[in-house]
Amino acid sequence: MKKQAVLSLSGGMDSSTVLLRLLTDGYEVTCLSFDYGQKHRVELERAQQLVNFLNDSGQKVKYGVINLDGLAPMLNSALVEGGDEVPEGHYEQENMKETVVPNRNKIFSSIIQAVALSIANEKDTEVHIAMGIHAGDHAIYPDCRQEFRDADYKAFTEGNWDAGRVRYITPYLDGDKFDILADGSHCCEVLGLKFDEVYERTNTSYKPLNIAGKWYSDYKSASSVERVEAFLKLGKPDPVQYANESGPVDWGTVRSHVETVLENA
């Protein structure tokens, strides 16, 4: 029997790369996405597109969406519908704390743990919960820190029989977006997948634009700046299409803007 893993697949670059890493390492993967009323709901579409693409390419990925959108009116965050405008700039800036969704990862974690333990008991095997958290998350998002993960896991094991069958793996905890993307490129080679066809099916933008029924990523929000920075370091153009309020833009425009932001950070 194949190794078992459960993954919170946001539709973003990080968790999508973790999925590639798990498949490369021989896991059978169950992915969950969460609809919590986020403004950037296009990430759910991208997650489904990626899973479909991988399954059509000969991989085996189970997928489901957990609907929590009733939470949105009760959450105070710029990332959910009805919240303040998503700030622009670099993650090092203080205003990026406005993108924190209170207790988001704890909410997700409880559901993921329940699914993982159910699989462990059903199949009588150890199950790994994989996460795409990385070093760049830690300053802004306390629930991405190892201290939080340790405390959360302790609560899980205290509150469930046989919870020791479930373990966490965080392959990029000490890396950054570039390390994640570089590993994704390697995994694509191993799995026989085209890099652009994978990453065009991801969304990192917190401020996506819908133009004539088609979704484009912004290139000014912190999440997009960090993503573009990783592609610049890797030396590859991002296959995702970008736009601003005036319409679609080319990669040169995106690159120039982000390089300026990084110089001034």
Short mmCIF file of N, CA and C in Angstrom, two decimals, residues 100-244:
data_model
loop_
_atom_site.label_atom_id
_atom_site.label_comp_id
_atom_site.label_asym_id
_atom_site.label_seq_id
_atom_site.Cartn_x
_atom_site.Cartn_y
_atom_site.Cartn_z
N VAL A 100 -3.99 38.83 7.84
CA VAL A 100 -4.18 37.70 8.75
C VAL A 100 -5.68 37.42 8.89
N VAL A 101 -6.07 36.17 8.77
CA VAL A 101 -7.44 35.74 9.05
C VAL A 101 -7.42 35.06 10.42
N PRO A 102 -8.12 35.60 11.42
CA PRO A 102 -8.04 35.06 12.78
C PRO A 102 -8.25 33.55 12.86
N ASN A 103 -7.26 32.88 13.41
CA ASN A 103 -7.33 31.44 13.71
C ASN A 103 -7.56 30.57 12.47
N ARG A 104 -7.26 31.09 11.29
CA ARG A 104 -7.55 30.35 10.07
C ARG A 104 -6.90 28.98 10.04
N ASN A 105 -5.61 28.92 10.30
CA ASN A 105 -4.93 27.64 10.20
C ASN A 105 -5.39 26.66 11.26
N LYS A 106 -5.82 27.17 12.42
CA LYS A 106 -6.34 26.26 13.46
C LYS A 106 -7.66 25.66 13.01
N ILE A 107 -8.50 26.48 12.38
CA ILE A 107 -9.78 25.97 11.86
C ILE A 107 -9.52 24.89 10.82
N PHE A 108 -8.64 25.19 9.87
CA PHE A 108 -8.32 24.22 8.83
C PHE A 108 -7.70 22.95 9.43
N SER A 109 -6.80 23.17 10.39
CA SER A 109 -6.04 22.06 10.96
C SER A 109 -6.95 21.04 11.62
N SER A 110 -7.97 21.49 12.34
CA SER A 110 -8.87 20.57 13.03
C SER A 110 -9.57 19.65 12.04
N ILE A 111 -9.99 20.20 10.92
CA ILE A 111 -10.67 19.39 9.90
C ILE A 111 -9.70 18.43 9.22
N ILE A 112 -8.53 18.93 8.89
CA ILE A 112 -7.51 18.09 8.24
C ILE A 112 -7.10 16.94 9.15
N GLN A 113 -6.94 17.24 10.44
CA GLN A 113 -6.58 16.20 11.40
C GLN A 113 -7.66 15.12 11.47
N ALA A 114 -8.93 15.54 11.45
CA ALA A 114 -10.03 14.58 11.50
C ALA A 114 -10.01 13.65 10.28
N VAL A 115 -9.74 14.21 9.10
CA VAL A 115 -9.68 13.40 7.89
C VAL A 115 -8.48 12.47 7.93
N ALA A 116 -7.33 13.00 8.35
CA ALA A 116 -6.12 12.19 8.40
C ALA A 116 -6.26 11.02 9.36
N LEU A 117 -6.84 11.27 10.53
CA LEU A 117 -7.01 10.19 11.51
C LEU A 117 -8.02 9.16 11.02
N SER A 118 -9.04 9.62 10.32
CA SER A 118 -10.02 8.69 9.75
C SER A 118 -9.36 7.76 8.73
N ILE A 119 -8.49 8.32 7.89
CA ILE A 119 -7.77 7.50 6.91
C ILE A 119 -6.84 6.51 7.61
N ALA A 120 -6.16 7.01 8.65
CA ALA A 120 -5.23 6.15 9.41
C ALA A 120 -5.96 4.97 10.02
N ASN A 121 -7.12 5.21 10.59
CA ASN A 121 -7.88 4.13 11.22
C ASN A 121 -8.50 3.19 10.20
N GLU A 122 -8.99 3.76 9.11
CA GLU A 122 -9.61 2.93 8.07
C GLU A 122 -8.60 2.02 7.41
N LYS A 123 -7.42 2.55 7.12
CA LYS A 123 -6.41 1.78 6.38
C LYS A 123 -5.37 1.14 7.29
N ASP A 124 -5.50 1.41 8.61
CA ASP A 124 -4.57 0.85 9.59
C ASP A 124 -3.12 1.16 9.22
N THR A 125 -2.86 2.46 9.05
CA THR A 125 -1.53 2.89 8.64
C THR A 125 -1.24 4.29 9.15
N GLU A 126 0.02 4.68 9.11
CA GLU A 126 0.39 6.04 9.48
C GLU A 126 0.01 7.00 8.34
N VAL A 127 -0.43 8.18 8.70
CA VAL A 127 -0.79 9.20 7.72
C VAL A 127 -0.02 10.47 8.02
N HIS A 128 0.49 11.10 6.99
CA HIS A 128 1.21 12.36 7.15
C HIS A 128 0.35 13.54 6.69
N ILE A 129 0.28 14.56 7.52
CA ILE A 129 -0.33 15.82 7.13
C ILE A 129 0.79 16.72 6.62
N ALA A 130 0.69 17.12 5.37
CA ALA A 130 1.74 17.93 4.74
C ALA A 130 1.30 19.38 4.68
N MET A 131 2.24 20.28 4.95
CA MET A 131 1.94 21.70 4.92
C MET A 131 3.01 22.46 4.15
N GLY A 132 2.59 23.53 3.48
CA GLY A 132 3.52 24.32 2.67
C GLY A 132 4.03 25.56 3.35
N ILE A 133 3.90 25.63 4.67
CA ILE A 133 4.38 26.83 5.38
C ILE A 133 5.89 26.97 5.20
N HIS A 134 6.36 28.22 5.18
CA HIS A 134 7.78 28.47 4.95
C HIS A 134 8.26 29.64 5.81
N ALA A 135 9.56 29.85 5.82
CA ALA A 135 10.16 30.84 6.72
C ALA A 135 9.62 32.24 6.49
N GLY A 136 9.24 32.56 5.27
CA GLY A 136 8.74 33.89 4.98
C GLY A 136 7.39 34.18 5.60
N ASP A 137 6.67 33.14 6.00
CA ASP A 137 5.35 33.32 6.61
C ASP A 137 5.42 33.73 8.07
N HIS A 138 6.48 33.38 8.75
CA HIS A 138 6.49 33.36 10.20
C HIS A 138 6.25 34.71 10.86
N ALA A 139 6.84 35.76 10.33
CA ALA A 139 6.74 37.07 10.98
C ALA A 139 5.32 37.60 10.95
N ILE A 140 4.61 37.37 9.87
CA ILE A 140 3.27 37.91 9.69
C ILE A 140 2.20 36.98 10.24
N TYR A 141 2.41 35.68 10.08
CA TYR A 141 1.37 34.72 10.44
C TYR A 141 1.83 33.83 11.59
N PRO A 142 1.41 34.13 12.81
CA PRO A 142 1.83 33.31 13.97
C PRO A 142 1.42 31.85 13.84
N ASP A 143 0.31 31.58 13.14
CA ASP A 143 -0.14 30.19 13.03
C ASP A 143 0.60 29.42 11.94
N CYS A 144 1.68 30.00 11.44
CA CYS A 144 2.57 29.27 10.53
C CYS A 144 3.87 28.87 11.23
N ARG A 145 4.02 29.26 12.49
CA ARG A 145 5.26 28.99 13.22
C ARG A 145 5.25 27.57 13.78
N GLN A 146 6.45 27.02 13.95
CA GLN A 146 6.57 25.66 14.48
C GLN A 146 6.01 25.57 15.89
N GLU A 147 6.14 26.65 16.68
CA GLU A 147 5.61 26.63 18.04
C GLU A 147 4.10 26.40 18.04
N PHE A 148 3.41 27.02 17.09
CA PHE A 148 1.97 26.80 16.96
C PHE A 148 1.68 25.37 16.55
N ARG A 149 2.43 24.87 15.59
CA ARG A 149 2.20 23.51 15.11
C ARG A 149 2.38 22.50 16.24
N ASP A 150 3.41 22.70 17.06
CA ASP A 150 3.67 21.78 18.16
C ASP A 150 2.52 21.79 19.16
N ALA A 151 2.05 22.99 19.51
CA ALA A 151 0.96 23.10 20.47
C ALA A 151 -0.34 22.51 19.89
N ASP A 152 -0.57 22.75 18.61
CA ASP A 152 -1.77 22.24 17.96
C ASP A 152 -1.74 20.71 17.91
N TYR A 153 -0.57 20.16 17.60
CA TYR A 153 -0.46 18.70 17.53
C TYR A 153 -0.64 18.07 18.91
N LYS A 154 -0.14 18.73 19.94
CA LYS A 154 -0.31 18.22 21.31
C LYS A 154 -1.79 18.16 21.67
N ALA A 155 -2.54 19.22 21.32
CA ALA A 155 -3.98 19.23 21.60
C ALA A 155 -4.68 18.11 20.83
N PHE A 156 -4.26 17.88 19.60
CA PHE A 156 -4.84 16.82 18.77
C PHE A 156 -4.61 15.45 19.39
N THR A 157 -3.39 15.18 19.84
CA THR A 157 -3.08 13.87 20.41
C THR A 157 -3.76 13.69 21.78
N GLU A 158 -3.93 14.77 22.51
CA GLU A 158 -4.61 14.69 23.81
C GLU A 158 -6.10 14.41 23.63
N GLY A 159 -6.67 14.87 22.51
CA GLY A 159 -8.11 14.80 22.33
C GLY A 159 -8.62 13.66 21.48
N ASN A 160 -7.72 12.77 21.02
CA ASN A 160 -8.15 11.69 20.13
C ASN A 160 -7.41 10.40 20.45
N TRP A 161 -8.12 9.27 20.34
CA TRP A 161 -7.48 7.97 20.44
C TRP A 161 -6.65 7.74 19.17
N ASP A 162 -5.49 7.10 19.38
CA ASP A 162 -4.62 6.67 18.26
C ASP A 162 -4.13 7.83 17.39
N ALA A 163 -4.13 9.04 17.93
CA ALA A 163 -3.71 10.20 17.13
C ALA A 163 -2.23 10.15 16.76
N GLY A 164 -1.46 9.33 17.46
CA GLY A 164 -0.05 9.19 17.13
C GLY A 164 0.20 8.59 15.75
N ARG A 165 -0.86 8.05 15.14
CA ARG A 165 -0.72 7.54 13.78
C ARG A 165 -0.61 8.66 12.76
N VAL A 166 -0.93 9.87 13.18
CA VAL A 166 -0.89 11.03 12.28
C VAL A 166 0.31 11.88 12.63
N ARG A 167 1.12 12.18 11.64
CA ARG A 167 2.33 12.99 11.82
C ARG A 167 2.33 14.14 10.83
N TYR A 168 3.08 15.19 11.16
CA TYR A 168 3.20 16.34 10.26
C TYR A 168 4.51 16.29 9.49
N ILE A 169 4.45 16.73 8.25
CA ILE A 169 5.66 16.99 7.49
C ILE A 169 5.55 18.39 6.89
N THR A 170 6.61 19.15 7.06
CA THR A 170 6.64 20.54 6.57
C THR A 170 7.95 20.73 5.80
N PRO A 171 7.99 20.28 4.55
CA PRO A 171 9.26 20.24 3.81
C PRO A 171 9.91 21.59 3.57
N TYR A 172 9.15 22.68 3.65
CA TYR A 172 9.72 23.98 3.32
C TYR A 172 9.76 24.93 4.51
N LEU A 173 9.66 24.40 5.71
CA LEU A 173 9.57 25.23 6.90
C LEU A 173 10.74 26.20 7.02
N ASP A 174 11.93 25.76 6.64
CA ASP A 174 13.12 26.61 6.77
C ASP A 174 13.51 27.28 5.46
N GLY A 175 12.69 27.13 4.42
CA GLY A 175 13.00 27.74 3.13
C GLY A 175 12.14 28.94 2.84
N ASP A 176 12.26 29.47 1.63
CA ASP A 176 11.44 30.60 1.23
C ASP A 176 10.73 30.26 -0.09
N LYS A 177 10.05 31.24 -0.67
CA LYS A 177 9.30 30.99 -1.90
C LYS A 177 10.20 30.47 -3.02
N PHE A 178 11.42 30.98 -3.11
CA PHE A 178 12.34 30.52 -4.14
C PHE A 178 12.66 29.04 -3.96
N ASP A 179 12.96 28.62 -2.73
CA ASP A 179 13.27 27.22 -2.46
C ASP A 179 12.10 26.33 -2.86
N ILE A 180 10.88 26.79 -2.57
CA ILE A 180 9.69 26.03 -2.93
C ILE A 180 9.57 25.90 -4.45
N LEU A 181 9.73 27.01 -5.14
CA LEU A 181 9.58 26.99 -6.59
C LEU A 181 10.68 26.15 -7.25
N ALA A 182 11.90 26.24 -6.73
CA ALA A 182 13.00 25.44 -7.29
C ALA A 182 12.72 23.95 -7.12
N ASP A 183 12.18 23.58 -5.96
CA ASP A 183 11.84 22.17 -5.76
C ASP A 183 10.68 21.76 -6.67
N GLY A 184 9.74 22.67 -6.87
CA GLY A 184 8.64 22.38 -7.79
C GLY A 184 9.13 22.11 -9.19
N SER A 185 10.11 22.87 -9.63
CA SER A 185 10.69 22.67 -10.96
C SER A 185 11.32 21.28 -11.05
N HIS A 186 12.02 20.89 -10.00
CA HIS A 186 12.63 19.56 -9.96
C HIS A 186 11.57 18.46 -9.98
N CYS A 187 10.52 18.64 -9.19
CA CYS A 187 9.45 17.63 -9.13
C CYS A 187 8.77 17.47 -10.49
N CYS A 188 8.57 18.58 -11.18
CA CYS A 188 7.97 18.50 -12.51
C CYS A 188 8.80 17.64 -13.44
N GLU A 189 10.11 17.78 -13.36
CA GLU A 189 11.00 16.97 -14.19
C GLU A 189 10.86 15.49 -13.84
N VAL A 190 10.84 15.18 -12.54
CA VAL A 190 10.74 13.79 -12.10
C VAL A 190 9.41 13.17 -12.51
N LEU A 191 8.34 13.95 -12.39
CA LEU A 191 7.00 13.44 -12.69
C LEU A 191 6.64 13.51 -14.18
N GLY A 192 7.51 14.10 -14.97
CA GLY A 192 7.25 14.22 -16.41
C GLY A 192 6.18 15.24 -16.73
N LEU A 193 6.11 16.30 -15.93
CA LEU A 193 5.11 17.35 -16.13
C LEU A 193 5.78 18.61 -16.64
N LYS A 194 5.07 19.38 -17.44
CA LYS A 194 5.59 20.66 -17.90
C LYS A 194 5.38 21.72 -16.83
N PHE A 195 6.46 22.39 -16.47
CA PHE A 195 6.46 23.38 -15.39
C PHE A 195 5.36 24.43 -15.59
N ASP A 196 5.29 25.01 -16.78
CA ASP A 196 4.31 26.08 -17.02
C ASP A 196 2.88 25.57 -16.92
N GLU A 197 2.64 24.34 -17.33
CA GLU A 197 1.29 23.80 -17.28
C GLU A 197 0.83 23.55 -15.85
N VAL A 198 1.77 23.33 -14.96
CA VAL A 198 1.44 23.19 -13.54
C VAL A 198 1.17 24.55 -12.92
N TYR A 199 2.12 25.48 -13.08
CA TYR A 199 2.04 26.73 -12.32
C TYR A 199 1.07 27.76 -12.91
N GLU A 200 0.64 27.55 -14.15
CA GLU A 200 -0.43 28.40 -14.66
C GLU A 200 -1.76 28.04 -14.01
N ARG A 201 -1.79 26.90 -13.34
CA ARG A 201 -2.99 26.44 -12.62
C ARG A 201 -2.87 26.73 -11.12
N THR A 202 -2.18 27.78 -10.77
CA THR A 202 -2.07 28.20 -9.37
C THR A 202 -2.40 29.68 -9.27
N ASN A 203 -2.78 30.11 -8.08
CA ASN A 203 -3.04 31.52 -7.83
C ASN A 203 -2.43 31.92 -6.50
N THR A 204 -1.63 32.97 -6.51
CA THR A 204 -1.03 33.49 -5.29
C THR A 204 -1.59 34.87 -4.97
N SER A 205 -2.25 35.49 -5.92
CA SER A 205 -2.73 36.87 -5.77
C SER A 205 -3.87 36.97 -4.76
N TYR A 206 -3.75 37.93 -3.84
CA TYR A 206 -4.83 38.26 -2.92
C TYR A 206 -5.78 39.29 -3.52
N LYS A 207 -5.43 39.85 -4.68
CA LYS A 207 -6.27 40.86 -5.33
C LYS A 207 -6.45 40.53 -6.82
N PRO A 208 -6.97 39.34 -7.13
CA PRO A 208 -7.14 38.97 -8.54
C PRO A 208 -8.17 39.87 -9.22
N LEU A 209 -8.02 40.04 -10.52
CA LEU A 209 -8.93 40.88 -11.30
C LEU A 209 -9.68 40.02 -12.31
N ASN A 210 -10.98 40.21 -12.37
CA ASN A 210 -11.79 39.52 -13.36
C ASN A 210 -12.07 40.48 -14.51
N ILE A 211 -11.48 40.19 -15.65
CA ILE A 211 -11.62 41.05 -16.83
C ILE A 211 -12.32 40.25 -17.92
N ALA A 212 -13.51 40.68 -18.27
CA ALA A 212 -14.30 40.01 -19.32
C ALA A 212 -14.47 38.52 -19.04
N GLY A 213 -14.69 38.19 -17.74
CA GLY A 213 -14.93 36.81 -17.37
C GLY A 213 -13.70 35.96 -17.20
N LYS A 214 -12.50 36.56 -17.31
CA LYS A 214 -11.26 35.82 -17.17
C LYS A 214 -10.47 36.37 -15.99
N TRP A 215 -9.93 35.47 -15.18
CA TRP A 215 -9.19 35.88 -13.99
C TRP A 215 -7.72 36.15 -14.31
N TYR A 216 -7.23 37.27 -13.77
CA TYR A 216 -5.82 37.65 -13.86
C TYR A 216 -5.30 37.90 -12.45
N SER A 217 -4.01 37.68 -12.26
CA SER A 217 -3.38 38.00 -10.98
C SER A 217 -2.95 39.46 -10.96
N ASP A 218 -3.03 40.08 -9.78
CA ASP A 218 -2.43 41.39 -9.63
C ASP A 218 -0.93 41.19 -9.41
N TYR A 219 -0.17 42.25 -9.44
CA TYR A 219 1.27 42.11 -9.20
C TYR A 219 1.77 43.12 -8.15
N LYS A 220 0.83 43.68 -7.37
CA LYS A 220 1.21 44.69 -6.39
C LYS A 220 0.97 44.26 -4.95
N SER A 221 0.06 43.31 -4.73
CA SER A 221 -0.16 42.84 -3.36
C SER A 221 1.06 42.03 -2.92
N ALA A 222 1.25 41.96 -1.60
CA ALA A 222 2.47 41.33 -1.07
C ALA A 222 2.62 39.89 -1.51
N SER A 223 1.51 39.16 -1.55
CA SER A 223 1.60 37.75 -1.95
C SER A 223 2.11 37.62 -3.39
N SER A 224 1.67 38.52 -4.26
CA SER A 224 2.11 38.48 -5.66
C SER A 224 3.56 38.92 -5.79
N VAL A 225 3.95 39.94 -5.04
CA VAL A 225 5.34 40.41 -5.08
C VAL A 225 6.28 39.28 -4.69
N GLU A 226 5.93 38.55 -3.64
CA GLU A 226 6.79 37.46 -3.17
C GLU A 226 6.86 36.34 -4.21
N ARG A 227 5.74 36.06 -4.85
CA ARG A 227 5.73 35.03 -5.89
C ARG A 227 6.61 35.44 -7.07
N VAL A 228 6.42 36.65 -7.55
CA VAL A 228 7.20 37.12 -8.70
C VAL A 228 8.69 37.14 -8.36
N GLU A 229 9.02 37.53 -7.14
CA GLU A 229 10.42 37.53 -6.71
C GLU A 229 11.02 36.13 -6.85
N ALA A 230 10.26 35.10 -6.51
CA ALA A 230 10.75 33.72 -6.62
C ALA A 230 11.01 33.35 -8.08
N PHE A 231 10.10 33.75 -8.97
CA PHE A 231 10.29 33.45 -10.38
C PHE A 231 11.50 34.20 -10.94
N LEU A 232 11.71 35.43 -10.48
CA LEU A 232 12.88 36.19 -10.93
C LEU A 232 14.16 35.49 -10.51
N LYS A 233 14.21 34.99 -9.27
CA LYS A 233 15.40 34.29 -8.79
C LYS A 233 15.62 32.98 -9.55
N LEU A 234 14.51 32.33 -9.94
CA LEU A 234 14.63 31.08 -10.66
C LEU A 234 15.02 31.30 -12.11
N GLY A 235 14.80 32.52 -12.60
CA GLY A 235 15.15 32.85 -13.98
C GLY A 235 14.12 32.39 -14.99
N LYS A 236 12.87 32.24 -14.53
CA LYS A 236 11.80 31.83 -15.43
C LYS A 236 10.65 32.84 -15.35
N PRO A 237 9.99 33.13 -16.47
CA PRO A 237 8.79 33.97 -16.40
C PRO A 237 7.64 33.19 -15.79
N ASP A 238 6.79 33.89 -15.07
CA ASP A 238 5.63 33.26 -14.45
C ASP A 238 4.57 33.00 -15.53
N PRO A 239 4.09 31.76 -15.65
CA PRO A 239 3.07 31.47 -16.68
C PRO A 239 1.69 32.03 -16.36
N VAL A 240 1.48 32.48 -15.11
CA VAL A 240 0.21 33.10 -14.76
C VAL A 240 0.09 34.45 -15.48
N GLN A 241 -1.10 34.81 -15.90
CA GLN A 241 -1.31 36.08 -16.58
C GLN A 241 -1.65 37.17 -15.57
N TYR A 242 -1.02 38.34 -15.77
CA TYR A 242 -1.16 39.45 -14.83
C TYR A 242 -1.91 40.61 -15.47
N ALA A 243 -2.47 41.45 -14.58
CA ALA A 243 -3.18 42.64 -15.05
C ALA A 243 -3.20 43.69 -13.96
N ASN A 244 -3.51 44.93 -14.35
CA ASN A 244 -3.80 45.99 -13.38
C ASN A 244 -5.17 46.58 -13.74
#
